[in-house]
Structures are given as C-alpha cells and as structure tokens.
C-alpha cells in the first residue's frame, strides 16, 4: 500500500477517467482524493469512518491506472486497504453484501436465489430497501442451457495448445452459453480444453469488498484445482481474469505466493489467448452487413490492459463492421456488487452507457464480462431497446455456426 500512496503526485490526469468523479464532481470521490484520504487514515490523522462512504463509492474500475503518467498501482492499494480496514476496525458489512458473499460465489445457491427473487419480485416494496436493487437485477428468465460438465474436451483439429477453463460462478447461472461458446471456438481451433472439477469462485467479489480471508481460501482451492501443467488458464469473464492476476497480492508472504505467481503468469482472458494463438478455421459471413459496437470491460481494458484482442477477433468475421462507441472504456456501473451497493450511481452510469450505444447506431453490442452484460441489457431495456448484448466469444461461435443474422433479427441474446 505504501508504494501506491507515495507514487501519486496528485496531477489530476485521473479525474476525467474516473466514473464517480464524472457523476459526483467531488475531489474526495476521485482516485487522487481517495489516496489522500487513505494516506491520512494510515498515518493516524483521520478516522477511517470519515472516509468510508468515499471508498464505498469507488467502482474499482482501474481507469485511473490507465490514465496515470506516474504508474500509480491503485489496485495494489484499494483492495488491500479495504481488507486491512475491515479487519483492523472490525467494519461490519451491510446485510445485502453479506448475503451476496454467501450466495453469489456458489452457483447452486445463486441459482436458487435467482428463482426465489423472481417469485418475490411482486413484493419488493415489502423488503428492506437495501435488498430492492438485487431484485431489480433478477432476469426475467434464466437460460435453459446447463453449465459445462467438468472433464477434458479434445481439440477438433490438429492440437495446437492445451488449456484449463475457469467456470466462474455467476456466469454459470446467468449465461452458461458463454462457456459453451468458448469451448466450441477453442476446440474448433485446435485447443484441448480441461474444465477442472474442484475449481471454485475466483474470489473477486470477496477480495474487492475487503474480505481477503474468504478470497484467499478460494485462491488456494483454485491453485490446487489447476495444479496440472497447462499452456494457459483461460477465463471468460474480465472480472474473474483480473482476480486471478491478483492472487500474488492476495497470497503475498504465505507459503503459496510462488505458486500464485506461476498461476497468474499463465492466466489469460479467452480473447487474449485466441488472439495470440490465431484463429485457424475460417469464419462464415453473415448474409447482411452487421454493425457491432464494442464496450470495454474495465477489468479487461484497465486491469489486464487488453483492448486490441476483442476488436481484432471481431474484425475477422466477414461482413462485420466495428462502429465507434463514445466512452467505450468508461465503466457501465456494474463493477461486481456495485449496482447493489450504490444503485443510484450505477443507474446513472448504466444510462449513460445505454445512450452512447443507441447513438452508435449499431446492430449488436459486444463485450467481455457477464456483469457488464447484465447491467447494459437492463439499461437498454429502460430505453425500450431489446438490442442483443453478447460476449465476443459468443459472437464468434455464432459466426462459425452461421447464426449471426438470426441473433440480430431475434433482438435477443438467446436463440
């Protein structure tokens, strides 16, 4: 934490890129403002309760890291500080956050919670105010498709690589088709894919909300589950992939630190992996030209520094045009549990994103994170738009199958 605090020179380059500063225009709700506040708490000149609201309003999108000319490692400060302050001052989590931590990382529990949420939506006004944003995010229906079964899936052409696929947690429930598409595209392009049976949640939600102990338990279980040598450990959710790269920070000073470093060094987003490997199989062209706008997931663009791979892969689909999206790399307001913890700010950011998408005049929205997908679908729905919003890997899979026209015409993410 000390390095991040000392590196900041308070130049202000982060201000235009910070979503909360854009919405609230308060110095204390900017990256440099929060760094000053955390520094004062660490030095004992300010009570941590006085800055809690400002830290809670930080999305953790890491856009400030991309913009910072001094290279301030803000991610090395925010989550460790949250973990330190929670344990040091015994800060109690809200009921909503506690519920999330006990449900979201466990797919079976989460699936039942979504079903229960659908049944109780009619009585939302009778529930505590803190729980109502959760019900707002419950989808009208869940995909009928089952999650991928653990096992080894052989390459369908000459084998070029061998990877392990992270299943995640929420994505298994909300859109398991993303995993299926990742499997289809990789095996089609000569990749053997293993889905380890003993893997668990990546720990992102726990770590980013200051529950380092729970996140560390998840990390250790994943280190064991993915211990077999692979060319890469592939994730399909930007937030999960970012969390895997934080394992060395999470397990620093423990007996697992070196294993965490090796694990992180081969962890890649599926789009980064495929872009580096190269697509070996030709993609079928849609019958009509399709205009796609790509939204940069924060934890892919800023945390993993990957903006080119998704665009490069989409450009390889014949008859597809990438159209520019204003503020493509500005957070949509999802950010893990943020749209539940800070619903007003999340709603504002979501509507800004939806407005920019509609102004782009695209036929389809592409992205690389399930949280962004849920947030943007709901924001567009409030604008009475049913535009399809799909992970890039699903778009590639549909293109290989010759079904991109069908998905655009259906005006939905499912066919």
CSV table of C-alpha atoms in Angstrom, one decimal:
chain,number,residue,atom,x,y,z
A,1,UNK,CA,0.0,0.0,0.0
A,2,UNK,CA,2.8,2.4,0.8
A,3,UNK,CA,4.2,2.3,-2.7
A,4,UNK,CA,0.8,3.3,-4.3
A,5,UNK,CA,0.4,6.1,-1.8
A,6,UNK,CA,3.9,7.5,-2.3
A,7,UNK,CA,3.8,7.3,-6.1
A,8,UNK,CA,0.8,9.6,-6.6
A,9,UNK,CA,1.8,13.2,-7.4
A,10,UNK,CA,-1.8,14.4,-7.5
A,11,UNK,CA,-1.5,15.6,-11.1
A,12,UNK,CA,-5.2,15.1,-11.8
A,13,UNK,CA,-4.9,13.1,-15.0
A,14,UNK,CA,-7.2,10.5,-13.4
A,15,UNK,CA,-10.1,12.9,-12.9
A,16,UNK,CA,-11.6,12.8,-16.5
A,17,UNK,CA,-11.4,9.0,-16.5
A,18,UNK,CA,-13.0,8.3,-13.0
A,19,UNK,CA,-16.7,7.4,-13.3
A,20,UNK,CA,-17.6,8.6,-9.8
A,21,UNK,CA,-15.8,11.9,-10.3
A,22,UNK,CA,-17.7,12.4,-13.6
A,23,UNK,CA,-21.0,11.8,-11.8
A,24,UNK,CA,-20.4,13.5,-8.4
A,25,UNK,CA,-17.7,16.0,-9.2
A,26,UNK,CA,-16.3,15.7,-5.7
A,27,UNK,CA,-12.5,15.6,-5.1
A,28,UNK,CA,-12.9,13.0,-2.4
A,29,UNK,CA,-14.7,10.8,-4.9
A,30,UNK,CA,-11.7,10.8,-7.3
A,31,UNK,CA,-8.7,8.5,-7.3
A,32,UNK,CA,-6.2,11.1,-6.0
A,33,UNK,CA,-8.7,12.2,-3.4
A,34,UNK,CA,-9.2,8.7,-2.1
A,35,UNK,CA,-5.4,8.2,-2.0
A,36,UNK,CA,-5.0,11.2,0.2
A,37,UNK,CA,-7.8,10.0,2.5
A,38,UNK,CA,-6.4,6.5,2.8
A,39,UNK,CA,-2.9,8.0,3.5
A,40,UNK,CA,-4.3,10.1,6.3
A,41,UNK,CA,-6.0,7.1,7.9
A,42,UNK,CA,-2.8,5.0,7.6
A,43,UNK,CA,-0.9,7.9,9.3
A,44,UNK,CA,-3.5,8.1,12.1
A,45,UNK,CA,-4.6,11.7,11.3
A,46,UNK,CA,-8.1,10.8,10.1
A,47,UNK,CA,-10.7,8.3,11.4
A,48,UNK,CA,-11.4,5.6,8.9
A,49,UNK,CA,-15.2,6.1,9.4
A,50,UNK,CA,-14.8,9.6,7.9
A,51,UNK,CA,-13.7,8.2,4.5
A,52,UNK,CA,-15.8,5.0,4.3
A,53,UNK,CA,-18.5,6.5,2.1
A,54,UNK,CA,-16.0,7.8,-0.4
A,55,UNK,CA,-14.2,4.4,-0.6
A,56,UNK,CA,-17.5,2.5,-0.9
A,57,UNK,CA,-18.4,4.7,-3.9
A,58,UNK,CA,-15.2,3.6,-5.8
A,59,UNK,CA,-16.1,1.1,-8.5
A,60,UNK,CA,-12.5,-0.3,-8.6
A,61,UNK,CA,-12.6,0.1,-12.4
A,62,UNK,CA,-8.9,0.9,-12.6
A,63,UNK,CA,-9.4,3.5,-15.4
A,64,UNK,CA,-7.2,5.7,-13.2
A,65,UNK,CA,-4.3,3.3,-13.6
A,66,UNK,CA,-4.5,3.5,-17.4
A,67,UNK,CA,-4.5,7.3,-17.3
A,68,UNK,CA,-1.8,7.8,-14.6
A,69,UNK,CA,1.5,9.1,-16.0
A,70,UNK,CA,3.2,8.1,-12.8
A,71,UNK,CA,2.1,4.5,-12.9
A,72,UNK,CA,0.3,4.5,-9.5
A,73,UNK,CA,-0.7,0.9,-8.8
A,74,UNK,CA,-4.1,1.9,-7.5
A,75,UNK,CA,-5.3,-1.8,-7.5
A,76,UNK,CA,-2.5,-2.6,-5.0
A,77,UNK,CA,-4.0,0.0,-2.7
A,78,UNK,CA,-7.7,-0.2,-2.9
A,79,UNK,CA,-8.5,-3.9,-2.2
A,80,UNK,CA,-5.6,-4.3,0.4
A,81,UNK,CA,-6.8,-1.2,2.2
A,82,UNK,CA,-10.4,-2.4,2.3
A,83,UNK,CA,-9.2,-5.7,3.7
A,84,UNK,CA,-6.9,-4.1,6.2
A,85,UNK,CA,-9.5,-1.6,7.4
A,86,UNK,CA,-12.3,-4.2,7.7
A,87,UNK,CA,-10.1,-6.4,9.9
A,88,UNK,CA,-8.4,-3.6,11.8
A,89,UNK,CA,-11.5,-1.7,12.7
A,90,UNK,CA,-13.9,-4.6,12.5
A,91,UNK,CA,-16.1,-2.9,10.0
A,92,UNK,CA,-19.4,-4.7,9.6
A,93,UNK,CA,-20.7,-5.5,6.1
A,94,UNK,CA,-24.2,-4.5,5.1
A,95,UNK,CA,-26.8,-7.2,5.1
A,96,UNK,CA,-27.0,-7.1,1.3
A,97,UNK,CA,-23.3,-7.5,0.9
A,98,UNK,CA,-23.2,-10.3,3.5
A,99,UNK,CA,-26.0,-12.1,1.6
A,100,UNK,CA,-24.1,-11.7,-1.7
A,101,UNK,CA,-20.9,-13.1,-0.2
A,102,UNK,CA,-22.8,-16.2,1.0
A,103,UNK,CA,-24.7,-16.7,-2.2
A,104,UNK,CA,-23.1,-15.4,-5.4
A,105,UNK,CA,-19.8,-17.4,-5.3
A,106,UNK,CA,-21.7,-20.6,-5.1
A,107,UNK,CA,-23.6,-21.4,-8.4
A,108,UNK,CA,-26.2,-23.7,-6.9
A,109,UNK,CA,-27.1,-21.3,-4.1
A,110,UNK,CA,-27.1,-18.4,-6.6
A,111,UNK,CA,-29.4,-20.3,-9.0
A,112,UNK,CA,-32.0,-20.9,-6.2
A,113,UNK,CA,-31.6,-17.3,-5.1
A,114,UNK,CA,-32.5,-16.0,-8.6
A,115,UNK,CA,-35.5,-18.3,-8.7
A,116,UNK,CA,-36.6,-17.1,-5.3
A,117,UNK,CA,-36.1,-13.5,-6.4
A,118,UNK,CA,-38.4,-14.0,-9.4
A,119,UNK,CA,-41.1,-15.3,-7.1
A,120,UNK,CA,-40.8,-12.4,-4.6
A,121,UNK,CA,-40.4,-9.5,-7.1
A,122,UNK,CA,-44.1,-8.6,-6.7
A,123,UNK,CA,-43.5,-8.0,-3.0
A,124,UNK,CA,-40.3,-5.9,-3.4
A,125,UNK,CA,-41.8,-2.9,-1.6
A,126,UNK,CA,-42.2,-5.0,1.5
A,127,UNK,CA,-38.5,-5.9,1.5
A,128,UNK,CA,-35.7,-3.9,3.2
A,129,UNK,CA,-34.6,-1.0,1.0
A,130,UNK,CA,-31.1,-2.4,0.8
A,131,UNK,CA,-32.4,-5.6,-0.9
A,132,UNK,CA,-34.5,-4.0,-3.6
A,133,UNK,CA,-31.7,-3.3,-6.1
A,134,UNK,CA,-31.0,-7.1,-6.0
A,135,UNK,CA,-34.5,-7.8,-7.3
A,136,UNK,CA,-34.1,-5.2,-10.0
A,137,UNK,CA,-31.2,-7.2,-11.4
A,138,UNK,CA,-33.0,-10.6,-11.4
A,139,UNK,CA,-33.5,-11.6,-15.0
A,140,UNK,CA,-37.0,-12.4,-16.3
A,141,UNK,CA,-35.8,-15.9,-17.2
A,142,UNK,CA,-32.7,-18.0,-16.9
A,143,UNK,CA,-31.2,-19.8,-19.9
A,144,UNK,CA,-32.3,-23.4,-20.2
A,145,UNK,CA,-28.7,-24.4,-21.1
A,146,UNK,CA,-26.9,-26.4,-18.5
A,147,UNK,CA,-23.4,-25.4,-17.3
A,148,UNK,CA,-20.4,-27.2,-18.7
A,149,UNK,CA,-19.6,-30.5,-17.1
A,150,UNK,CA,-16.1,-31.0,-15.7
A,151,UNK,CA,-13.8,-33.0,-17.9
A,152,UNK,CA,-11.4,-33.0,-20.9
A,153,UNK,CA,-12.7,-31.8,-24.2
A,154,UNK,CA,-10.3,-32.7,-27.1
A,155,UNK,CA,-9.3,-30.5,-30.0
A,156,UNK,CA,-11.4,-30.9,-33.1
A,157,UNK,CA,-8.5,-30.3,-35.4
A,158,UNK,CA,-4.7,-30.7,-35.0
A,159,UNK,CA,-3.9,-29.8,-31.4
A,160,UNK,CA,-2.1,-26.5,-31.0
A,161,UNK,CA,-2.5,-25.9,-27.3
A,162,UNK,CA,-3.8,-27.3,-24.0
A,163,UNK,CA,-5.7,-25.1,-21.6
A,164,UNK,CA,-7.8,-25.1,-18.4
A,165,UNK,CA,-11.1,-23.2,-18.4
A,166,UNK,CA,-12.3,-21.3,-15.3
A,167,UNK,CA,-16.0,-21.8,-14.9
A,168,UNK,CA,-16.6,-18.9,-12.6
A,169,UNK,CA,-19.8,-18.6,-10.6
A,170,UNK,CA,-22.5,-16.1,-11.6
A,171,UNK,CA,-21.9,-16.7,-15.3
A,172,UNK,CA,-22.7,-20.4,-14.9
A,173,UNK,CA,-26.2,-19.3,-13.9
A,174,UNK,CA,-26.8,-16.1,-15.9
A,175,UNK,CA,-25.3,-17.2,-19.2
A,176,UNK,CA,-23.7,-20.6,-19.4
A,177,UNK,CA,-23.7,-20.3,-23.2
A,178,UNK,CA,-20.5,-18.1,-22.8
A,179,UNK,CA,-18.6,-21.2,-21.6
A,180,UNK,CA,-20.1,-23.4,-24.2
A,181,UNK,CA,-19.1,-20.9,-26.9
A,182,UNK,CA,-15.6,-20.6,-25.5
A,183,UNK,CA,-15.3,-24.4,-25.6
A,184,UNK,CA,-16.6,-24.6,-29.2
A,185,UNK,CA,-14.3,-21.9,-30.5
A,186,UNK,CA,-11.2,-23.2,-28.8
A,187,UNK,CA,-11.7,-26.8,-29.7
A,188,UNK,CA,-12.6,-25.8,-33.3
A,189,UNK,CA,-9.2,-24.0,-33.4
A,190,UNK,CA,-7.1,-26.9,-32.2
A,191,UNK,CA,-7.2,-26.4,-28.4
A,192,UNK,CA,-7.7,-29.1,-25.9
A,193,UNK,CA,-9.8,-27.8,-23.0
A,194,UNK,CA,-9.9,-29.1,-19.5
A,195,UNK,CA,-12.7,-28.0,-17.0
A,196,UNK,CA,-11.3,-28.9,-13.6
A,197,UNK,CA,-13.8,-30.4,-11.3
A,198,UNK,CA,-12.6,-29.0,-8.0
A,199,UNK,CA,-12.4,-25.3,-9.0
A,200,UNK,CA,-14.3,-22.7,-7.1
A,201,UNK,CA,-15.2,-19.0,-7.4
A,202,UNK,CA,-12.2,-16.8,-8.3
A,203,UNK,CA,-12.7,-14.7,-5.2
A,204,UNK,CA,-13.1,-11.3,-6.9
A,205,UNK,CA,-16.3,-10.3,-5.0
A,206,UNK,CA,-14.7,-11.1,-1.6
A,207,UNK,CA,-11.4,-9.5,-2.4
A,208,UNK,CA,-12.8,-6.3,-3.8
A,209,UNK,CA,-15.1,-5.8,-0.9
A,210,UNK,CA,-12.4,-6.3,1.7
A,211,UNK,CA,-12.9,-9.9,2.7
A,212,UNK,CA,-9.4,-11.1,1.9
A,213,UNK,CA,-9.7,-14.2,4.2
A,214,UNK,CA,-12.5,-15.6,2.1
A,215,UNK,CA,-10.8,-14.7,-1.2
A,216,UNK,CA,-7.6,-16.4,0.0
A,217,UNK,CA,-9.5,-19.6,0.7
A,218,UNK,CA,-10.9,-19.5,-2.8
A,219,UNK,CA,-7.4,-18.8,-4.3
A,220,UNK,CA,-5.8,-21.7,-2.5
A,221,UNK,CA,-8.5,-24.1,-3.7
A,222,UNK,CA,-8.0,-22.9,-7.3
A,223,UNK,CA,-4.3,-23.3,-7.1
A,224,UNK,CA,-4.8,-26.9,-6.2
A,225,UNK,CA,-7.5,-27.5,-8.8
A,226,UNK,CA,-5.4,-26.0,-11.6
A,227,UNK,CA,-2.1,-27.6,-10.5
A,228,UNK,CA,-1.7,-29.7,-13.6
A,229,UNK,CA,0.6,-28.1,-16.2
A,230,UNK,CA,-1.3,-26.2,-18.9
A,231,UNK,CA,-0.3,-23.8,-21.6
A,232,UNK,CA,-2.8,-21.3,-20.2
A,233,UNK,CA,-5.6,-20.9,-17.6
A,234,UNK,CA,-8.4,-19.3,-19.5
A,235,UNK,CA,-11.2,-17.1,-18.1
A,236,UNK,CA,-14.2,-15.8,-20.0
A,237,UNK,CA,-15.2,-13.0,-17.5
A,238,UNK,CA,-13.0,-10.0,-17.3
A,239,UNK,CA,-13.6,-9.6,-13.6
A,240,UNK,CA,-12.5,-13.2,-12.9
A,241,UNK,CA,-9.4,-12.9,-15.0
A,242,UNK,CA,-8.4,-9.8,-13.2
A,243,UNK,CA,-8.8,-11.5,-9.9
A,244,UNK,CA,-6.6,-14.4,-11.0
A,245,UNK,CA,-3.8,-11.9,-11.6
A,246,UNK,CA,-4.2,-10.6,-8.1
A,247,UNK,CA,-3.5,-13.9,-6.4
A,248,UNK,CA,0.2,-13.0,-5.8
A,249,UNK,CA,-1.0,-9.9,-3.9
A,250,UNK,CA,-3.7,-11.8,-2.1
A,251,UNK,CA,-1.3,-14.6,-1.0
A,252,UNK,CA,1.8,-12.4,-0.5
A,253,UNK,CA,4.0,-13.6,2.3
A,254,UNK,CA,2.4,-17.0,2.5
A,255,UNK,CA,3.6,-20.5,1.5
A,256,UNK,CA,1.5,-20.2,-1.6
A,257,UNK,CA,3.0,-17.0,-3.0
A,258,UNK,CA,5.3,-18.6,-5.6
A,259,UNK,CA,2.5,-20.9,-6.8
A,260,UNK,CA,0.2,-17.9,-7.1
A,261,UNK,CA,2.8,-16.1,-9.2
A,262,UNK,CA,3.1,-19.0,-11.6
A,263,UNK,CA,-0.7,-19.4,-11.7
A,264,UNK,CA,-1.1,-15.7,-12.5
A,265,UNK,CA,1.6,-15.8,-15.2
A,266,UNK,CA,-0.3,-18.2,-17.4
A,267,UNK,CA,-3.8,-16.8,-16.7
A,268,UNK,CA,-5.3,-15.2,-19.8
A,269,UNK,CA,-8.7,-13.9,-20.9
A,270,UNK,CA,-10.0,-16.2,-23.6
A,271,UNK,CA,-9.9,-13.3,-26.1
A,272,UNK,CA,-6.3,-12.6,-25.4
A,273,UNK,CA,-5.5,-16.3,-25.7
A,274,UNK,CA,-7.2,-16.7,-29.0
A,275,UNK,CA,-5.8,-13.5,-30.4
A,276,UNK,CA,-2.3,-14.7,-29.6
A,277,UNK,CA,-2.9,-18.2,-30.9
A,278,UNK,CA,-4.6,-17.0,-34.0
A,279,UNK,CA,-7.8,-18.4,-35.5
A,280,UNK,CA,-7.0,-21.3,-37.8
A,281,UNK,CA,-10.5,-22.0,-39.0
A,282,UNK,CA,-12.4,-19.8,-41.5
A,283,UNK,CA,-15.5,-17.9,-40.2
A,284,UNK,CA,-18.8,-17.8,-42.1
A,285,UNK,CA,-20.0,-14.4,-43.2
A,286,UNK,CA,-23.5,-13.2,-42.2
A,287,UNK,CA,-25.8,-12.7,-45.1
A,288,UNK,CA,-26.2,-9.0,-44.4
A,289,UNK,CA,-23.7,-6.5,-43.0
A,290,UNK,CA,-23.8,-6.2,-39.2
A,291,UNK,CA,-22.6,-3.2,-37.2
A,292,UNK,CA,-21.1,-4.0,-33.8
A,293,UNK,CA,-20.2,-1.6,-31.0
A,294,UNK,CA,-17.6,-3.0,-28.5
A,295,UNK,CA,-17.8,-2.0,-24.9
A,296,UNK,CA,-14.5,-2.3,-23.0
A,297,UNK,CA,-15.0,-4.2,-19.7
A,298,UNK,CA,-13.0,-2.3,-17.1
A,299,UNK,CA,-11.2,-5.3,-15.8
A,300,UNK,CA,-10.1,-6.3,-19.2
A,301,UNK,CA,-9.1,-2.9,-20.6
A,302,UNK,CA,-7.7,-1.3,-17.4
A,303,UNK,CA,-6.8,-4.2,-15.1
A,304,UNK,CA,-5.5,-6.6,-17.7
A,305,UNK,CA,-4.5,-3.9,-20.3
A,306,UNK,CA,-6.3,-5.6,-23.1
A,307,UNK,CA,-8.2,-3.6,-25.6
A,308,UNK,CA,-6.9,-4.9,-29.0
A,309,UNK,CA,-7.7,-8.6,-28.9
A,310,UNK,CA,-11.5,-8.3,-28.8
A,311,UNK,CA,-11.5,-5.9,-31.7
A,312,UNK,CA,-9.0,-7.9,-33.7
A,313,UNK,CA,-11.1,-11.0,-33.3
A,314,UNK,CA,-14.4,-9.3,-34.3
A,315,UNK,CA,-12.7,-7.8,-37.4
A,316,UNK,CA,-12.0,-11.3,-38.6
A,317,UNK,CA,-15.7,-12.0,-39.1
A,318,UNK,CA,-16.6,-11.2,-42.7
A,319,UNK,CA,-19.3,-8.7,-43.4
A,320,UNK,CA,-19.0,-7.2,-39.9
A,321,UNK,CA,-18.2,-3.5,-39.3
A,322,UNK,CA,-17.0,-2.2,-35.9
A,323,UNK,CA,-18.6,1.1,-35.2
A,324,UNK,CA,-17.1,3.6,-32.6
A,325,UNK,CA,-18.7,3.8,-29.2
A,326,UNK,CA,-18.3,7.0,-27.3
A,327,UNK,CA,-16.6,6.5,-23.9
A,328,UNK,CA,-16.2,2.8,-24.8
A,329,UNK,CA,-13.8,2.3,-21.9
A,330,UNK,CA,-15.9,4.2,-19.2
A,331,UNK,CA,-17.4,1.9,-16.6
A,332,UNK,CA,-21.1,0.8,-17.2
A,333,UNK,CA,-21.7,0.8,-13.4
A,334,UNK,CA,-21.8,-2.9,-12.8
A,335,UNK,CA,-18.5,-3.5,-11.0
A,336,UNK,CA,-19.3,-6.7,-9.2
A,337,UNK,CA,-21.7,-5.8,-6.4
A,338,UNK,CA,-21.6,-2.0,-7.1
A,339,UNK,CA,-25.0,-1.8,-8.7
A,340,UNK,CA,-26.4,-3.3,-5.5
A,341,UNK,CA,-24.2,-1.3,-3.1
A,342,UNK,CA,-24.5,2.0,-4.9
A,343,UNK,CA,-27.6,1.7,-7.1
A,344,UNK,CA,-28.1,5.4,-7.9
A,345,UNK,CA,-24.6,5.9,-9.3
A,346,UNK,CA,-24.7,2.6,-11.1
A,347,UNK,CA,-28.0,3.5,-12.7
A,348,UNK,CA,-26.6,6.9,-13.9
A,349,UNK,CA,-23.6,5.2,-15.4
A,350,UNK,CA,-25.7,2.5,-17.0
A,351,UNK,CA,-28.0,5.0,-18.6
A,352,UNK,CA,-25.0,7.0,-20.0
A,353,UNK,CA,-23.7,3.8,-21.5
A,354,UNK,CA,-27.1,2.9,-23.0
A,355,UNK,CA,-27.4,6.3,-24.5
A,356,UNK,CA,-24.0,6.1,-26.1
A,357,UNK,CA,-24.8,2.6,-27.5
A,358,UNK,CA,-28.0,3.8,-29.1
A,359,UNK,CA,-26.2,6.8,-30.6
A,360,UNK,CA,-23.7,4.5,-32.2
A,361,UNK,CA,-26.5,3.1,-34.5
A,362,UNK,CA,-25.1,-0.5,-34.0
A,363,UNK,CA,-27.0,-3.7,-34.5
A,364,UNK,CA,-25.3,-5.6,-31.7
A,365,UNK,CA,-23.3,-4.8,-28.6
A,366,UNK,CA,-20.1,-6.9,-27.9
A,367,UNK,CA,-18.4,-7.1,-24.5
A,368,UNK,CA,-16.3,-9.4,-22.4
A,369,UNK,CA,-17.8,-9.6,-18.9
A,370,UNK,CA,-21.0,-11.0,-17.6
A,371,UNK,CA,-21.6,-8.2,-15.1
A,372,UNK,CA,-21.4,-5.6,-17.9
A,373,UNK,CA,-23.8,-7.8,-19.9
A,374,UNK,CA,-26.5,-7.8,-17.2
A,375,UNK,CA,-26.1,-4.1,-16.5
A,376,UNK,CA,-26.2,-3.0,-20.1
A,377,UNK,CA,-29.1,-5.2,-21.0
A,378,UNK,CA,-31.1,-3.7,-18.2
A,379,UNK,CA,-30.0,-0.1,-19.0
A,380,UNK,CA,-31.1,-0.6,-22.7
A,381,UNK,CA,-34.4,-2.1,-21.6
A,382,UNK,CA,-35.2,1.1,-19.7
A,383,UNK,CA,-34.7,2.8,-23.0
A,384,UNK,CA,-37.2,0.3,-24.6
A,385,UNK,CA,-34.4,-1.3,-26.6
A,386,UNK,CA,-34.0,-5.1,-26.9
A,387,UNK,CA,-30.7,-4.8,-28.8
A,388,UNK,CA,-28.7,-8.1,-28.4
A,389,UNK,CA,-25.8,-7.8,-26.0
A,390,UNK,CA,-23.3,-10.6,-26.3
A,391,UNK,CA,-19.9,-11.7,-25.2
A,392,UNK,CA,-17.4,-11.6,-28.0
A,393,UNK,CA,-16.8,-15.3,-27.7
A,394,UNK,CA,-20.5,-16.0,-28.3
A,395,UNK,CA,-20.4,-13.8,-31.3
A,396,UNK,CA,-17.5,-15.7,-32.7
A,397,UNK,CA,-19.3,-19.0,-32.0
A,398,UNK,CA,-22.5,-17.9,-33.7
A,399,UNK,CA,-20.5,-16.7,-36.7
A,400,UNK,CA,-18.8,-20.1,-37.0
A,401,UNK,CA,-22.3,-21.6,-37.0
A,402,UNK,CA,-23.7,-19.1,-39.5
A,403,UNK,CA,-26.3,-17.8,-36.9
A,404,UNK,CA,-25.3,-14.1,-36.5
A,405,UNK,CA,-28.1,-13.0,-38.8
A,406,UNK,CA,-30.6,-14.9,-36.7
A,407,UNK,CA,-29.4,-13.4,-33.4
A,408,UNK,CA,-29.6,-9.8,-34.8
A,409,UNK,CA,-33.1,-10.5,-36.2
A,410,UNK,CA,-34.3,-12.0,-32.9
A,411,UNK,CA,-33.3,-8.9,-31.0
A,412,UNK,CA,-32.3,-11.0,-28.0
A,413,UNK,CA,-29.2,-12.7,-26.6
A,414,UNK,CA,-30.7,-16.2,-26.9
A,415,UNK,CA,-31.9,-18.3,-29.9
